[in-house]
Coordinates of C-alpha atoms in Angstrom, one line a residue:
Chain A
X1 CA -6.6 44.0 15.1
X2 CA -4.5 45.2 11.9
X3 CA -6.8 45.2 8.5
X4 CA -4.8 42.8 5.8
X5 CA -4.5 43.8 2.6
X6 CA -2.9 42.1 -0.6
X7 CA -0.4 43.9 -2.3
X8 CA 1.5 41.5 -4.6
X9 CA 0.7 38.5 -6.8
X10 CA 1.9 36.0 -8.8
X11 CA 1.3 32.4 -11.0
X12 CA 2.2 29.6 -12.7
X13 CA -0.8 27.0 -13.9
X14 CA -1.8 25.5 -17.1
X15 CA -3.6 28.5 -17.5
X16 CA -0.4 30.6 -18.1
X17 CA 2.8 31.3 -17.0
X18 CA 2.5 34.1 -15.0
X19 CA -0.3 36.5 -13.8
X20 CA -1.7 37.9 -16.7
X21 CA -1.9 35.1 -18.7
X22 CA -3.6 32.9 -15.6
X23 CA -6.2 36.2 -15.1
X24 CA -6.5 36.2 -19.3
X25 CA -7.4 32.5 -19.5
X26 CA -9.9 32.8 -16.7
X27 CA -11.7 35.7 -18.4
X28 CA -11.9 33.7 -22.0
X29 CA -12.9 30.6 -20.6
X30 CA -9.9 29.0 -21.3
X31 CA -9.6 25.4 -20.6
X32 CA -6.1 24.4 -19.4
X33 CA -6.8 20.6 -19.6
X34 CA -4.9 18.1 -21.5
X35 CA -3.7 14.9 -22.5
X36 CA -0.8 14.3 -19.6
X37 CA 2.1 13.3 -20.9
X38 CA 4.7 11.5 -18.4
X39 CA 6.7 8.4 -17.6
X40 CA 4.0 5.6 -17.5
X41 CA 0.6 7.7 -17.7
X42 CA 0.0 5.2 -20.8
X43 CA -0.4 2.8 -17.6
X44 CA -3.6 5.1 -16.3
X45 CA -6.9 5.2 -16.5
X46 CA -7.4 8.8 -16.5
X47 CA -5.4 10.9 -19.6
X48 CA -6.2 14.2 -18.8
X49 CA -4.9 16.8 -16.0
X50 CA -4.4 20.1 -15.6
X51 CA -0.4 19.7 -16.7
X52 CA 2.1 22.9 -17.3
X53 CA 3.2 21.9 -20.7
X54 CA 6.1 22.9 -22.0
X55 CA 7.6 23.7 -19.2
X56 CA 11.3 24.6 -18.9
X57 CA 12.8 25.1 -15.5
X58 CA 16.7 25.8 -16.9
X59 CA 15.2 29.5 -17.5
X60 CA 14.0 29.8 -13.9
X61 CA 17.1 27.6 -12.1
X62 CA 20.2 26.6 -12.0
X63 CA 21.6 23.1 -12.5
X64 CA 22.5 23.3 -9.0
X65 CA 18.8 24.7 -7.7
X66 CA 17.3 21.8 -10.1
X67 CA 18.8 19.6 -7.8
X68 CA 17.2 20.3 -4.9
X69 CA 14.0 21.5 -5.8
X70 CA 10.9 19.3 -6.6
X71 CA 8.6 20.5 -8.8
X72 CA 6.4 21.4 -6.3
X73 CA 8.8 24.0 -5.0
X74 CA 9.7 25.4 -8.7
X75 CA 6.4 26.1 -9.2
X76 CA 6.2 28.0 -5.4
X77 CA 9.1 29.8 -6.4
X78 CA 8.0 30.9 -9.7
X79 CA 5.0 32.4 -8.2
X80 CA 6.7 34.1 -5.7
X81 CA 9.3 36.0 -7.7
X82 CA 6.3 37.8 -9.5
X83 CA 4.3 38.7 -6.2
X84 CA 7.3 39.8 -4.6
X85 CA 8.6 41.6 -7.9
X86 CA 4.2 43.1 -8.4
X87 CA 4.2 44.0 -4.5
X88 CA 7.1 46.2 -5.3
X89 CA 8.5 44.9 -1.6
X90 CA 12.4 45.1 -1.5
X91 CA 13.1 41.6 0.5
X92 CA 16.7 41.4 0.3
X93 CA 17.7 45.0 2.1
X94 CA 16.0 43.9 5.5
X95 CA 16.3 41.1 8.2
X96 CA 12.8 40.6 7.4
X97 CA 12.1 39.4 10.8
X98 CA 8.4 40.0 11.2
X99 CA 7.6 38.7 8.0
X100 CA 6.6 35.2 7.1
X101 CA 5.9 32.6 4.6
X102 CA 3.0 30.5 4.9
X103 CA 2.3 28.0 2.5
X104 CA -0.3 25.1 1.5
X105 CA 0.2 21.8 0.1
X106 CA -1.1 18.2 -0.3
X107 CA 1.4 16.0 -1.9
X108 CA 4.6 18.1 -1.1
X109 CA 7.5 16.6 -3.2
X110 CA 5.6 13.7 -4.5
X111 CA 7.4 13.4 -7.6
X112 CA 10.5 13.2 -5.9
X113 CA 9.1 10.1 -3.9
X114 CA 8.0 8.7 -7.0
X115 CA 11.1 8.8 -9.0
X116 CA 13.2 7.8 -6.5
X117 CA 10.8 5.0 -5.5
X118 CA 11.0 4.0 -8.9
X119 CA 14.8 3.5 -8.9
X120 CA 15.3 1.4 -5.8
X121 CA 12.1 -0.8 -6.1
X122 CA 11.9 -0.7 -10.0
X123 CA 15.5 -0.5 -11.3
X124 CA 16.9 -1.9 -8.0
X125 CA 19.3 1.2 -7.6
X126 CA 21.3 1.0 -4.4
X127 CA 21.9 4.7 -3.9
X128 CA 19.8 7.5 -4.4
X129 CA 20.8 11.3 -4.7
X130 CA 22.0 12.4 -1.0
X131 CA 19.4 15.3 -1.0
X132 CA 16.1 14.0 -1.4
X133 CA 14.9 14.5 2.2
X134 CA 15.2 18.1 2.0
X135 CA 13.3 18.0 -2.1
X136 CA 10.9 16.1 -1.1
X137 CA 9.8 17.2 2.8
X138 CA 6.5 19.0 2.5
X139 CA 8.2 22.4 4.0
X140 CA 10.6 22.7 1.0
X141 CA 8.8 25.0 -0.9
X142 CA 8.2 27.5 2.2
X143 CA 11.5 27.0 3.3
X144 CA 13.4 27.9 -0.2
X145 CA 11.0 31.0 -0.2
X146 CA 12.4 32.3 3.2
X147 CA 16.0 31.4 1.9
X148 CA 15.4 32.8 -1.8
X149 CA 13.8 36.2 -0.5
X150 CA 15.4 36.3 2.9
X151 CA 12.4 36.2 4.9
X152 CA 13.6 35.5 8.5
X153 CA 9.8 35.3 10.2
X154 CA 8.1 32.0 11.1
X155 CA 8.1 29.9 7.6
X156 CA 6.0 26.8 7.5
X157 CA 3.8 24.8 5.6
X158 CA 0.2 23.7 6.3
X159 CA -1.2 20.1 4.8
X160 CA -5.1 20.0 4.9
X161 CA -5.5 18.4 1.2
X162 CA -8.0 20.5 -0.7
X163 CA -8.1 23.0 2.2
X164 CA -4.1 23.7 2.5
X165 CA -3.9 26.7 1.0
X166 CA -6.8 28.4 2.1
X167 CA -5.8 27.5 5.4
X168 CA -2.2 28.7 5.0
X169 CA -3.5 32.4 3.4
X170 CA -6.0 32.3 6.5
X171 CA -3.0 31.7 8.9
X172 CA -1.1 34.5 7.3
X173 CA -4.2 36.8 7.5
X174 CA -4.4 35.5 10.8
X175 CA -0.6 36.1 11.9
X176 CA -0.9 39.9 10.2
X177 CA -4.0 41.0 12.1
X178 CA -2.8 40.2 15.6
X179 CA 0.2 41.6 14.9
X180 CA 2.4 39.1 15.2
X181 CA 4.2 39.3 11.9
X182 CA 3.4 42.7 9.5
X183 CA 3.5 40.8 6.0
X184 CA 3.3 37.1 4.6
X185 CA 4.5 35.5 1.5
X186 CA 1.5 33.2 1.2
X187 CA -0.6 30.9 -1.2
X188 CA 0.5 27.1 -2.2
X189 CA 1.9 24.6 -4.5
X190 CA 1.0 20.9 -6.2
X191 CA 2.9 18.8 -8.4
X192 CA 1.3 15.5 -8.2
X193 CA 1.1 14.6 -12.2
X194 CA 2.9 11.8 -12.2
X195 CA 1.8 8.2 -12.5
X196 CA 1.7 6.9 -8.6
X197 CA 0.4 10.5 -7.8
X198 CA -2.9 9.9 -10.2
X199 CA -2.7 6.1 -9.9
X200 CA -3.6 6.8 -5.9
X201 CA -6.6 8.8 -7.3
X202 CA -8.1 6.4 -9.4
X203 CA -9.1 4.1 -6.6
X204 CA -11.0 6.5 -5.3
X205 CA -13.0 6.5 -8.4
X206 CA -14.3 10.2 -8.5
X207 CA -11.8 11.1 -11.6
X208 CA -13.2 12.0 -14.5
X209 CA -11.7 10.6 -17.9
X210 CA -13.1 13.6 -19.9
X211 CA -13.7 16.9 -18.2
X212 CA -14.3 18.6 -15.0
X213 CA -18.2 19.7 -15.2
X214 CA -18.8 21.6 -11.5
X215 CA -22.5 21.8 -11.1
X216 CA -23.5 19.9 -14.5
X217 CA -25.9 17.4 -14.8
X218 CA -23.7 15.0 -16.6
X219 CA -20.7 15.7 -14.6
X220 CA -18.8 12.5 -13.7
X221 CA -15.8 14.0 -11.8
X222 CA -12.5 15.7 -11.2
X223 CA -10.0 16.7 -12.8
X224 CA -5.8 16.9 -11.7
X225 CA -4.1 20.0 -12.4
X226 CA -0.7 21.3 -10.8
X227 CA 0.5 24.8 -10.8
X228 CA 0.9 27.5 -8.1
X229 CA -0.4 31.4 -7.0
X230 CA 1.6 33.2 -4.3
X231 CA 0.2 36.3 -2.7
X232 CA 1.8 39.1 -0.4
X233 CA -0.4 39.9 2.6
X234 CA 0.6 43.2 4.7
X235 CA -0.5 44.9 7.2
X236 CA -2.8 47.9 5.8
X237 CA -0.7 50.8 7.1
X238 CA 2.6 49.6 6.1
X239 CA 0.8 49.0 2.7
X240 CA -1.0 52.5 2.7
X241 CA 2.4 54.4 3.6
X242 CA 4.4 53.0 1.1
X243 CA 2.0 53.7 -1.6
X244 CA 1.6 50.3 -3.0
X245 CA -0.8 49.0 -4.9
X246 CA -3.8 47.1 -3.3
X247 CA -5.5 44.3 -4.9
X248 CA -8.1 43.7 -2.5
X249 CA -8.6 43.6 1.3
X250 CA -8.5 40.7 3.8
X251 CA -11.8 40.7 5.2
X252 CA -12.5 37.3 6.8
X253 CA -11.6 34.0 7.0
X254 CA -13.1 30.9 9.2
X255 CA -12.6 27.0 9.5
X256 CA -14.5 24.1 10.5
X257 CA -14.4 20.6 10.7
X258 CA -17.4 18.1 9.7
X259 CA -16.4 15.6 12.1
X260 CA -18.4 12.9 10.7
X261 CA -16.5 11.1 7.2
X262 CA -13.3 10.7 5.9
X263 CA -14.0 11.4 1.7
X264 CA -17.7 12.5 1.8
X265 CA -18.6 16.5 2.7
X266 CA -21.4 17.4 4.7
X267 CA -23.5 20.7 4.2
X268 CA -23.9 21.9 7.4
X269 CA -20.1 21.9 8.1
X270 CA -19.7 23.9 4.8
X271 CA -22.2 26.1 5.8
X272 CA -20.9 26.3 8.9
X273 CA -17.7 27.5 7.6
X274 CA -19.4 30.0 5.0
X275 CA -21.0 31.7 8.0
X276 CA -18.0 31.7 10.1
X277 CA -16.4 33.7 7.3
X278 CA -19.1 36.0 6.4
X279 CA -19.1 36.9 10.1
X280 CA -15.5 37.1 10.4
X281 CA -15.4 39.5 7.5
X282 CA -18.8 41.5 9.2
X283 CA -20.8 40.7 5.8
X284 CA -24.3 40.6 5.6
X285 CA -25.1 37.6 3.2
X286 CA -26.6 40.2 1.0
X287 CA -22.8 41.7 0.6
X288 CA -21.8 38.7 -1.1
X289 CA -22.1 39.2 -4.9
X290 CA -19.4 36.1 -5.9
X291 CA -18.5 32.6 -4.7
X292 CA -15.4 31.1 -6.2
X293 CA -16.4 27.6 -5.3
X294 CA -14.9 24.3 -4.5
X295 CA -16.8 23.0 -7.5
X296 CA -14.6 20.3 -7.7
X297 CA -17.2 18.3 -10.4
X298 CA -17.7 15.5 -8.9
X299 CA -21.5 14.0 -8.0
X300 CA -21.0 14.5 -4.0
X301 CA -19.4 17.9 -3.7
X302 CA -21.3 20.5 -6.0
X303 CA -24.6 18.9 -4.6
X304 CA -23.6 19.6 -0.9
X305 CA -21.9 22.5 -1.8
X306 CA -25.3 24.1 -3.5
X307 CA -27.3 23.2 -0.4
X308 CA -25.3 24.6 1.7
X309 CA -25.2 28.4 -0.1
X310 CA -28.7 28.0 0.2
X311 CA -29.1 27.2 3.9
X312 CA -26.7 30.3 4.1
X313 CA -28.1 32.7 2.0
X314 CA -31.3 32.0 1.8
X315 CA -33.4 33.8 -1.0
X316 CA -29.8 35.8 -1.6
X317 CA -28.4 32.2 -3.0
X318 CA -30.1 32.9 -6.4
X319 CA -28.8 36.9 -6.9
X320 CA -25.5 35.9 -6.4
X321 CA -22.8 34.5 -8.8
X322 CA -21.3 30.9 -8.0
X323 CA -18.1 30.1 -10.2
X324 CA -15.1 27.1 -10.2
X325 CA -12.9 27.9 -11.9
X326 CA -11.2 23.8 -11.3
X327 CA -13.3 23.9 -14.6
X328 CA -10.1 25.3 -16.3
X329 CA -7.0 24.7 -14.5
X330 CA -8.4 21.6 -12.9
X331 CA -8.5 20.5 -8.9
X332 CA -4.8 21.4 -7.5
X333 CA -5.4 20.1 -4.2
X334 CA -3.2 21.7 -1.9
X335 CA -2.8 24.6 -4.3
X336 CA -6.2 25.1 -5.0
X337 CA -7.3 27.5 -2.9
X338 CA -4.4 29.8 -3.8
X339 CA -5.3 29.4 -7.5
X340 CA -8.7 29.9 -7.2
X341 CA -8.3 33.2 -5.3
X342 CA -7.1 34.2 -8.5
X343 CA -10.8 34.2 -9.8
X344 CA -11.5 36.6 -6.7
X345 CA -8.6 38.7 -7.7
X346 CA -9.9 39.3 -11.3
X347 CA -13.6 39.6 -9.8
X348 CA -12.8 42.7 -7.7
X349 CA -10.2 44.0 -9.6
X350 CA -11.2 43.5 -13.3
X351 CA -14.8 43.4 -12.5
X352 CA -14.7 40.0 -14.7
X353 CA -16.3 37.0 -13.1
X354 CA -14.7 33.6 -14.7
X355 CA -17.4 31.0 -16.0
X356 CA -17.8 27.7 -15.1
X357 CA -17.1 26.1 -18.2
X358 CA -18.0 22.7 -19.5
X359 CA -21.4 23.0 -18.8
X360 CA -23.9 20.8 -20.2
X361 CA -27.5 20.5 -18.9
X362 CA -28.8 22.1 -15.8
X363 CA -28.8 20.2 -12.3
X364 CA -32.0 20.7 -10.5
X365 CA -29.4 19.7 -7.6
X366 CA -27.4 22.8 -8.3
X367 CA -29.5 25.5 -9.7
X368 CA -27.8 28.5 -8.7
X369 CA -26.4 31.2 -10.9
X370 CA -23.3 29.3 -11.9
X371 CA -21.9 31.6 -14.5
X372 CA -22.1 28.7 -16.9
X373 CA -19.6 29.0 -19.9
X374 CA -19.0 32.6 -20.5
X375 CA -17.2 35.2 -18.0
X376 CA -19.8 37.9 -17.0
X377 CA -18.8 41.5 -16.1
X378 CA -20.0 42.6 -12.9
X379 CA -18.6 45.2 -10.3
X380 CA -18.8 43.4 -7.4
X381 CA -17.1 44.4 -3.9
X382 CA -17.4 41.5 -1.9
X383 CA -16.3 37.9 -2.2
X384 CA -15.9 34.8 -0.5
X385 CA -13.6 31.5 -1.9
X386 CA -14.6 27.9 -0.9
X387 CA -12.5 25.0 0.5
X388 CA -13.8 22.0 1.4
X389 CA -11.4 19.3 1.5
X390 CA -11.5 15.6 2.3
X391 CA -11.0 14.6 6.3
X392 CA -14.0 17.5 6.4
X393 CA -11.6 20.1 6.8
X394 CA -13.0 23.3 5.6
X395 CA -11.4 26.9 5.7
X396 CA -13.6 29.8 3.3
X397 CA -11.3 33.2 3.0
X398 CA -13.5 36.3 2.3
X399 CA -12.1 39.3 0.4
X400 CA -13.4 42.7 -0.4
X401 CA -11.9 45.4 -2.6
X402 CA -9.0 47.3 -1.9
X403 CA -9.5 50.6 0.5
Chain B
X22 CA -17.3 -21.9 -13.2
X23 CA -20.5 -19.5 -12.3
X24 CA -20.8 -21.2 -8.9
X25 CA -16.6 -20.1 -7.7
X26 CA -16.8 -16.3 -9.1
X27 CA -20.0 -16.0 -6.7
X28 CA -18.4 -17.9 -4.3
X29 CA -15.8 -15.7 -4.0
X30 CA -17.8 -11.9 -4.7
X31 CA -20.2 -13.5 -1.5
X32 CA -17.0 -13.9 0.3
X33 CA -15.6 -10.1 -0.6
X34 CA -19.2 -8.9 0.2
X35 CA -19.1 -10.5 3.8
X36 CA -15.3 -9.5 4.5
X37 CA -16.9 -5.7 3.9
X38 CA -20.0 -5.8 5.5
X39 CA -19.1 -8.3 8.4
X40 CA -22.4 -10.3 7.4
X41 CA -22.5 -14.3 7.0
X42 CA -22.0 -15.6 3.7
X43 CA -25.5 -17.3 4.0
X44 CA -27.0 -13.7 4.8
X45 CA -25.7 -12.2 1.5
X46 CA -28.4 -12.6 -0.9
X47 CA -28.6 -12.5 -4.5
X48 CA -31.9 -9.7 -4.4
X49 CA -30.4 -7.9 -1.7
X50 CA -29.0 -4.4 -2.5
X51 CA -26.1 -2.3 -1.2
X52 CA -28.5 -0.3 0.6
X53 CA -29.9 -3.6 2.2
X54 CA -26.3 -4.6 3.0
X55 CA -25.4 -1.9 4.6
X56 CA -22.8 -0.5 2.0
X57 CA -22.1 2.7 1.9
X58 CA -20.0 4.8 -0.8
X59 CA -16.2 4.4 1.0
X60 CA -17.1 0.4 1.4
X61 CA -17.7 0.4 -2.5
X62 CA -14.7 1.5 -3.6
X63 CA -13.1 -1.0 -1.6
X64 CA -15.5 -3.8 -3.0
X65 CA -14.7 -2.9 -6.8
X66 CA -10.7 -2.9 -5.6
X67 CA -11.1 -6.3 -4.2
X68 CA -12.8 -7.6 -6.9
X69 CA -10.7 -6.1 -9.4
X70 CA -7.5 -7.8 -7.7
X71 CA -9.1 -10.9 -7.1
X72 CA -10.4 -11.6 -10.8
X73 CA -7.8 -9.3 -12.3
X74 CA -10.1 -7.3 -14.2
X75 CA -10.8 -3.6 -14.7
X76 CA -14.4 -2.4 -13.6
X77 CA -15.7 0.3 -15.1
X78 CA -17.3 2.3 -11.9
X79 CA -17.3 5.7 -11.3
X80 CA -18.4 7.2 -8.3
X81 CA -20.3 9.7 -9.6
X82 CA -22.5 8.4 -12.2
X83 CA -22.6 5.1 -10.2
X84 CA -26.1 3.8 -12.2
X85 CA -25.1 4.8 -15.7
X86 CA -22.3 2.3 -16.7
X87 CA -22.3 -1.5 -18.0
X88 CA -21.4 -2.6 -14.2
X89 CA -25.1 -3.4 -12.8
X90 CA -24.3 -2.7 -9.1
X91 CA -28.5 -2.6 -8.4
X92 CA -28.2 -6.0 -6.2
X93 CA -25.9 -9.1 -5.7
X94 CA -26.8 -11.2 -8.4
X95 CA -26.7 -7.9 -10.9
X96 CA -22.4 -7.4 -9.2
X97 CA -22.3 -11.6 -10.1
X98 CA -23.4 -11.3 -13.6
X99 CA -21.7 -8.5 -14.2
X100 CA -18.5 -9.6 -12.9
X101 CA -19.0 -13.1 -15.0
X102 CA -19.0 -10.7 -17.6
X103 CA -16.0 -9.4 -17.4
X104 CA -14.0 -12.3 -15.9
X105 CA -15.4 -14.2 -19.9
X106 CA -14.3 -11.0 -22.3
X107 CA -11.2 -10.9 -20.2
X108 CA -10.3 -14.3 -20.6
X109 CA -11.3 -14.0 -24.6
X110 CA -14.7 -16.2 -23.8
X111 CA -17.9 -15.6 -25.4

């Protein structure tokens, strides 16, 4: 088995624009939420999401590239020209063969649905633009990653809602350590601010109209955001030998399934999937000294997702530090795990771990160490990131620091 | 007027819980019906589209809103409610 390590990374959220600025906002505390602004969100209930504003694609693409790519894939490739450009890899001078690109997400090209929905059943347009298959298939953004950096491995996408990306960096990690490929372009993408993407939310009623308060007493909910993070996983000795910079290692990675509801999470799968990971990764529960956690803010998850860091670390639960950091750039579904590896990132490189901001009043439901508000500095070594996404799919990726 | 807008919530509430209309009643509470958290959802949506009124539920703090889901003649009253301001009754 080859040890993984992650050499390159790169973002695009509310929180910023690009690495630094996504790893600054976390470490101030930054909230990237705000009034959404698209065609017919006056039509919504809920007014606030996680929404890259200001955003300009004619300095990243082409007319042409527009075209064809749903936001969803701008973002993806966004991301990716800053790991690839961080990693210091040189994609274009190979075949590229034994490298991949794996990549989560929910919704895919949703807003290309949506807007082309919108012009044959609301304007009663009889043709639509000949390429919207290829925008909007879920694969797109993968797909224009492996064109875009020439990556000629196995390039697909993974679709497990909140759990997507996590389970797309876990199949890269995967992939990497048996040896099948060497290195992975890997991480996710969401783009679902736009009105039928939340108006299919608000029947589920678990959207907040104010804030996304993980582990607060008076939390009512999550929030939307959209964005994407893009990691380069490699195989340790390639990495070692070429003298690039490592961010952290690759320790573990598990995933379960509840097996018992469609929307509502269940500890003991959660916990199964902590442990899973935490034995994957050969940590002692002691090791851990971070969680970035689903947190998504709503009343079911942080309560099941307390219990179960209890019933897996025990007395260890209240040492260690439990963060979201959805509590800033919001809940990107299928991109979420990607983003919020980001917080592991900073943990084990910056020593900074990012708050959970928003918070109220104490949970006796949730009282753990939540880093509530304020980022704390703390040298920590080893971490583990939470998905636990709705079909009870769950997929935790551990992490340690760079060797 | 009172008697149709139970009429028809009764007639939601045994569609979702696959109960009798004669065993739905007024003191009994979702618990008591057998309705769990997905079910809800799908009540407020169909009462919503029936009455054409917006309920304001939220999962999450499900006790703390003006929508008294404690028992079926609370979800009645409440809905009368709404069904009068919405129609510009007092």
């Amino acid at each position: 088995m080859h040890r993984v390590v992650i050499t390159g990374a790169g973002a695009v959220s509310s929180l910023g624009a690009d690495l630094s600025s996504n790893f600054k906002s976390l470490s101030e505390g930054k909230s990237g939420i705000s009034k959404i602004e698209f065609l017919n969100s006056d039509r919504l209930s809920i007014k606030i999401g996680g929404q890259i504003k200001n955003y300009n694609p004619d300095i990243h693409f082409t007319k042409q590239e527009k075209s064809i790519y749903d936001k969803f894939t701008q973002f993806a490739l966004i991301a990716t020209k800053q790991a690839v450009l961080s990693s210091g890899w040189e994609f274009q001078k190979n075949d590229n063969s034994d490298i991949g690109v794996i990549l989560g997400t929910a919704g895919g090209g949703l807003q290309t649905q949506d807007e082309n929905y919108r012009q044959v059943y609301e304007e009663g347009k009889n043709r639509v633009h000949p390429l919207i298959v290829p925008k909007l298939m879920n694969n797109a953004a993968a797909s224009n990653v492996s064109i875009k950096f020439n990556v000629q491995g196995p390039s697909f996408t993974i679709a497990s809602a909140c759990s997507s990306s996590n389970h797309a960096m876990g199949q890269a990690f995967n992939l990497i350590r048996s040896g099948v490929i060497k290195a992975a372009i890997t991480g996710g993408s969401e783009s679902m601010l736009c009105f039928g993407g939340i108006k299919a939310w608000e029947g589920l009623r678990i959207m907040s109209k104010e804030a996304c308060r993980p582990f607060c007493k008076n939390r009512d909910g999550m929030v939307q955001g959209e964005g994407a993070a893009i990691f380069i996983f490699e195989n340790y000795k390639d990495a070692k030998k070429r003298g690039a910079n490592i961010l952290a290692e690759v320790a573990g990675f598990s995933m379960t399934s509840d097996a018992i509801d469609i929307v509502n999470p269940s500890k003991k799968g959660a916990a199964r999937a902590m442990i899973g990971a935490l034995k994957d990764a050969k940590f002692n529960p002691e090791d851990v000294e971070y969680i970035n956690a689903h947190g998504t803010g709503t009343l079911a998850n942080d309560k099941t997702e307390c219990a179960a860091i209890k019933e897996v670390f025990k007395s260890h639960a209240n040492k260690l530090m439990i963060s979201s950091t959805k509590s800033m750039h919001g809940h990107l579904i299928g991109g979420t795990g990607a983003v919020e590896l980001l917080g592991c990132l900073l943990a084990l490189n910056k020593q900074i771990i990012a708050p959970t901001i928003n918070f109220i009043k104490k949970d006796p439901d949730c009282d753990l160490d939540i880093v509530p508000n304020i980022a704390r500095q703390k040298n920590v070594k080893c971490v583990i990131s939470n998905s636990f996404a709705f079909g009870g799919t769950n997929a935790v990726i551990a992490l340690k620091k760079g060797p | 007027m009172s008697e149709s807008v139970k009429y028809k919530i009764i007639k939601i509430l045994s569609e979702q819980t696959l109960l009798d209309p004669s065993e739905i009643k007024d003191n009994l509470s979702l618990e008591d019906l057998g309705i769990d958290s997905l079910a809800l959802v799908e009540i407020v949506f169909s009462i919503e589209e029936t009455f054409n009124i917006t309920i304001p539920f939220n999962a999450n703090d499900p006790t703390n809103s003006t929508f008294d889901i404690s028992n079926v003649s609370s979800i009645v009253s409440a809905v009368e409610n709404l069904v009068n301001s919405a129609s510009g009754k007092n």
